[in-house]
Structures are given as structure tokens and as C-alpha cells.
Amino acid sequence: AQSVTQLGSHVSVSEGALVLLRCNYSSSVPPYLFWYVQYPNQGLQLLLKYTSAATLVKGINGFEAEFKKSETSFHLTKPSAHMSDAAEYFCAVSDSSGGYNKLIFGAGTRLAVHP
Amino acid sequence: EPEVTQTPSHQVTQMGQEVILRCVPISNHLYFYWYRQILGQKVEFLVSFYNNEISEKSEIFDDQFSVERPDGSNFTLKIRSTKLEDSAMYFCASRSGGSAANEQFFGPGTRLTVL
């Protein structure tokens, strides 16, 4: 069965500092991986996705993630944090075992950005 | 830009009552999903729906739950007799056909509180 682990339920960074949110996955087949962001009182918005085309994936708002098969990781980074990045971030893997590609989510990481 | 909408944004109900949560997926999408997030916990898959029938459901989706797409646009989740533990944020999502790598688009969620 596929699963996702996000290390760190809370991450706090200074404005302008590097953002690193960790995600490790478990999958018996080549995975499709996603990062979603949830701002307060809003739904989940896709930041970026890995679909095997390229290991370094660039997303919206300056975020990127690198797929590392040897480490089964898909960590999310941003070189310089902005106050508006404060939100909850979810890593997810698409589970194709049932044929309809439900998403399996990690527990989420709440990012705080302080001045 | 097309988006998934959900109503109501908040629903408060008494234990044992029936609730219907409504979603309008993106119009040309073919796959529909419900997820829920209990406060402080991860987003969990409930059910997927394709070609006017349930394609996959989780262990959470017991006989108290049902889904339907009554008119080709709305997609509803019904909980027949609510329990305290049904209190959660419920998210609807939809996905276009084609590649399994296509992202799921999420609605803003309905917060259900069962008293």
C-alpha cells in the first residue's frame, strides 16, 4: 500500500530564509506525487506535481521539489520565504491500485513565517 | 478559471440527523471524490465516483454514507444518521479524464459539526 510521511508538523522560518518541507513516500510502483497548499479557510491548491517527466519540478509561487527515488523523497523547497507563504502544506501520492487514483495524504506541515 | 464549489461552508447538526453536503465539480471533469479531515488529523479519502457509480470507497464510507450525481452537475454526499465522530471538514474534488497524473481540483470544504 502507498503511504506518505511528512516530517515536522510545524516549521517556522524567518522571512527571506530557505523553506524546506520534508516528504517521504512508500510506493510499489512509480508514483505520481503532489504538493498541495491550504491557506486558512480555503481548499487545497496544487503547488506542483511529479509525473516522471523530470526529477526537479517547479511549481507556483517559487516553490520546487526534487524527486529522489533512492531516498523515496519529494521534499519541497523555496529559496526565500515570504510572509504570504504561511499556510499548511500537504504531500500526497496518487494511489493507482484501485484504478481511480485516490490521493493518499501526509499529515501536513504548518509553515509559519516570522519577520 | 473553473473551480470546484461546495455548499454550505458550515453545517451544524444534531446527532442522528441526516445531512447532505453539496458540490459542483468542474464541468468537463469525469472523476469525483470526497475526502474528509478531522480537526488536527490528515486528509482521508472517502469515496471516488466515475461513470455514475462508486468506483472505490474507504473503510470509513460505511452504510451511513451515500453519494450521487443527481443532475449531471451537482455531486452530493449524504450522511444518513450523523455521529459525533463525523464532525470534520469535508472536501470535494474532481479530475479530468486522461492521464492519472492529472491533478485533482479541490473545493473549499464544508465544515460539519455534529452536536
Short mmCIF file of N, CA, C and O in Angstrom, two decimals, chain A residues 38 41-44, chain B residues 4-11 21-23 34-37 88-93 106-112:
data_model
loop_
_atom_site.label_atom_id
_atom_site.label_comp_id
_atom_site.label_asym_id
_atom_site.label_seq_id
_atom_site.Cartn_x
_atom_site.Cartn_y
_atom_site.Cartn_z
N GLN A 38 -2.76 24.70 1.67
CA GLN A 38 -4.07 25.11 2.19
C GLN A 38 -3.91 26.38 3.00
O GLN A 38 -3.30 26.37 4.07
N ASN A 41 -9.04 28.75 5.88
CA ASN A 41 -10.42 28.81 5.40
C ASN A 41 -10.55 28.65 3.89
O ASN A 41 -11.52 29.13 3.29
N GLN A 42 -9.58 27.98 3.29
CA GLN A 42 -9.65 27.73 1.86
C GLN A 42 -9.45 26.25 1.58
O GLN A 42 -9.09 25.47 2.47
N GLY A 43 -9.69 25.87 0.35
CA GLY A 43 -9.48 24.48 -0.06
C GLY A 43 -8.02 24.21 -0.35
O GLY A 43 -7.14 25.04 -0.10
N LEU A 44 -7.77 23.03 -0.88
CA LEU A 44 -6.41 22.61 -1.22
C LEU A 44 -6.08 23.07 -2.63
O LEU A 44 -6.82 22.83 -3.57
N VAL B 4 -14.04 24.25 -8.24
CA VAL B 4 -15.00 23.39 -7.56
C VAL B 4 -15.63 24.21 -6.44
O VAL B 4 -14.92 24.89 -5.69
N THR B 5 -16.93 24.16 -6.35
CA THR B 5 -17.62 24.88 -5.28
C THR B 5 -18.34 23.91 -4.36
O THR B 5 -18.73 22.81 -4.79
N GLN B 6 -18.50 24.31 -3.11
CA GLN B 6 -19.17 23.47 -2.12
C GLN B 6 -20.11 24.32 -1.27
O GLN B 6 -19.78 25.46 -0.93
N THR B 7 -21.25 23.74 -0.97
CA THR B 7 -22.19 24.38 -0.05
C THR B 7 -22.77 23.36 0.90
O THR B 7 -22.94 22.18 0.55
N PRO B 8 -23.09 23.78 2.13
CA PRO B 8 -22.74 25.06 2.72
C PRO B 8 -21.28 25.08 3.14
O PRO B 8 -20.61 24.06 3.10
N SER B 9 -20.80 26.23 3.58
CA SER B 9 -19.43 26.29 4.08
C SER B 9 -19.36 25.75 5.50
O SER B 9 -18.34 25.18 5.90
N HIS B 10 -20.44 25.94 6.26
CA HIS B 10 -20.54 25.40 7.61
C HIS B 10 -21.90 24.75 7.79
O HIS B 10 -22.90 25.27 7.31
N GLN B 11 -21.91 23.61 8.46
CA GLN B 11 -23.17 22.93 8.75
C GLN B 11 -23.09 22.42 10.19
O GLN B 11 -22.15 21.71 10.55
N LEU B 21 -24.24 17.23 1.91
CA LEU B 21 -23.21 18.19 1.53
C LEU B 21 -23.16 18.24 0.01
O LEU B 21 -23.16 17.21 -0.65
N ARG B 22 -23.12 19.45 -0.50
CA ARG B 22 -23.23 19.62 -1.95
C ARG B 22 -21.94 20.15 -2.57
O ARG B 22 -21.23 20.96 -1.97
N CYS B 23 -21.71 19.70 -3.78
CA CYS B 23 -20.50 20.07 -4.52
C CYS B 23 -20.87 20.26 -5.98
O CYS B 23 -21.70 19.52 -6.51
N TRP B 34 -14.73 12.47 -2.64
CA TRP B 34 -14.93 13.11 -1.35
C TRP B 34 -13.80 12.68 -0.42
O TRP B 34 -13.44 11.50 -0.37
N TYR B 35 -13.29 13.67 0.31
CA TYR B 35 -12.30 13.45 1.35
C TYR B 35 -12.80 14.12 2.61
O TYR B 35 -13.64 15.02 2.56
N ARG B 36 -12.23 13.72 3.74
CA ARG B 36 -12.56 14.45 4.96
C ARG B 36 -11.29 14.65 5.79
O ARG B 36 -10.30 13.92 5.66
N GLN B 37 -11.35 15.67 6.63
CA GLN B 37 -10.23 15.97 7.51
C GLN B 37 -10.79 16.28 8.89
O GLN B 37 -11.38 17.35 9.11
N ALA B 88 -16.09 17.07 11.00
CA ALA B 88 -14.86 17.16 10.21
C ALA B 88 -15.07 18.20 9.12
O ALA B 88 -16.17 18.71 8.92
N MET B 89 -13.99 18.48 8.40
CA MET B 89 -14.07 19.26 7.16
C MET B 89 -14.18 18.25 6.02
O MET B 89 -13.37 17.31 5.95
N TYR B 90 -15.15 18.44 5.17
CA TYR B 90 -15.35 17.54 4.03
C TYR B 90 -15.00 18.28 2.74
O TYR B 90 -15.52 19.36 2.47
N PHE B 91 -14.11 17.68 1.97
CA PHE B 91 -13.66 18.27 0.72
C PHE B 91 -14.16 17.44 -0.46
O PHE B 91 -14.06 16.21 -0.46
N CYS B 92 -14.64 18.13 -1.45
CA CYS B 92 -14.98 17.52 -2.72
C CYS B 92 -13.84 17.82 -3.69
O CYS B 92 -13.20 18.88 -3.61
N ALA B 93 -13.58 16.91 -4.60
CA ALA B 93 -12.54 17.12 -5.61
C ALA B 93 -13.00 16.51 -6.93
O ALA B 93 -13.81 15.58 -6.95
N PHE B 106 -9.68 20.78 -5.80
CA PHE B 106 -10.45 20.69 -4.56
C PHE B 106 -11.35 21.91 -4.37
O PHE B 106 -10.99 23.04 -4.73
N GLY B 107 -12.48 21.67 -3.76
CA GLY B 107 -13.34 22.74 -3.31
C GLY B 107 -12.85 23.29 -1.98
O GLY B 107 -11.93 22.74 -1.37
N PRO B 108 -13.51 24.35 -1.49
CA PRO B 108 -13.08 25.00 -0.25
C PRO B 108 -13.47 24.23 1.00
O PRO B 108 -13.01 24.56 2.09
N GLY B 109 -14.33 23.24 0.86
CA GLY B 109 -14.69 22.41 2.00
C GLY B 109 -15.98 22.85 2.68
O GLY B 109 -16.41 24.00 2.58
N THR B 110 -16.59 21.88 3.35
CA THR B 110 -17.73 22.14 4.25
C THR B 110 -17.33 21.66 5.64
O THR B 110 -16.95 20.50 5.81
N ARG B 111 -17.43 22.57 6.58
CA ARG B 111 -17.13 22.17 7.96
C ARG B 111 -18.41 21.66 8.61
O ARG B 111 -19.37 22.42 8.76
N LEU B 112 -18.42 20.39 8.95
CA LEU B 112 -19.58 19.77 9.58
C LEU B 112 -19.32 19.62 11.08
O LEU B 112 -18.30 19.04 11.48
#
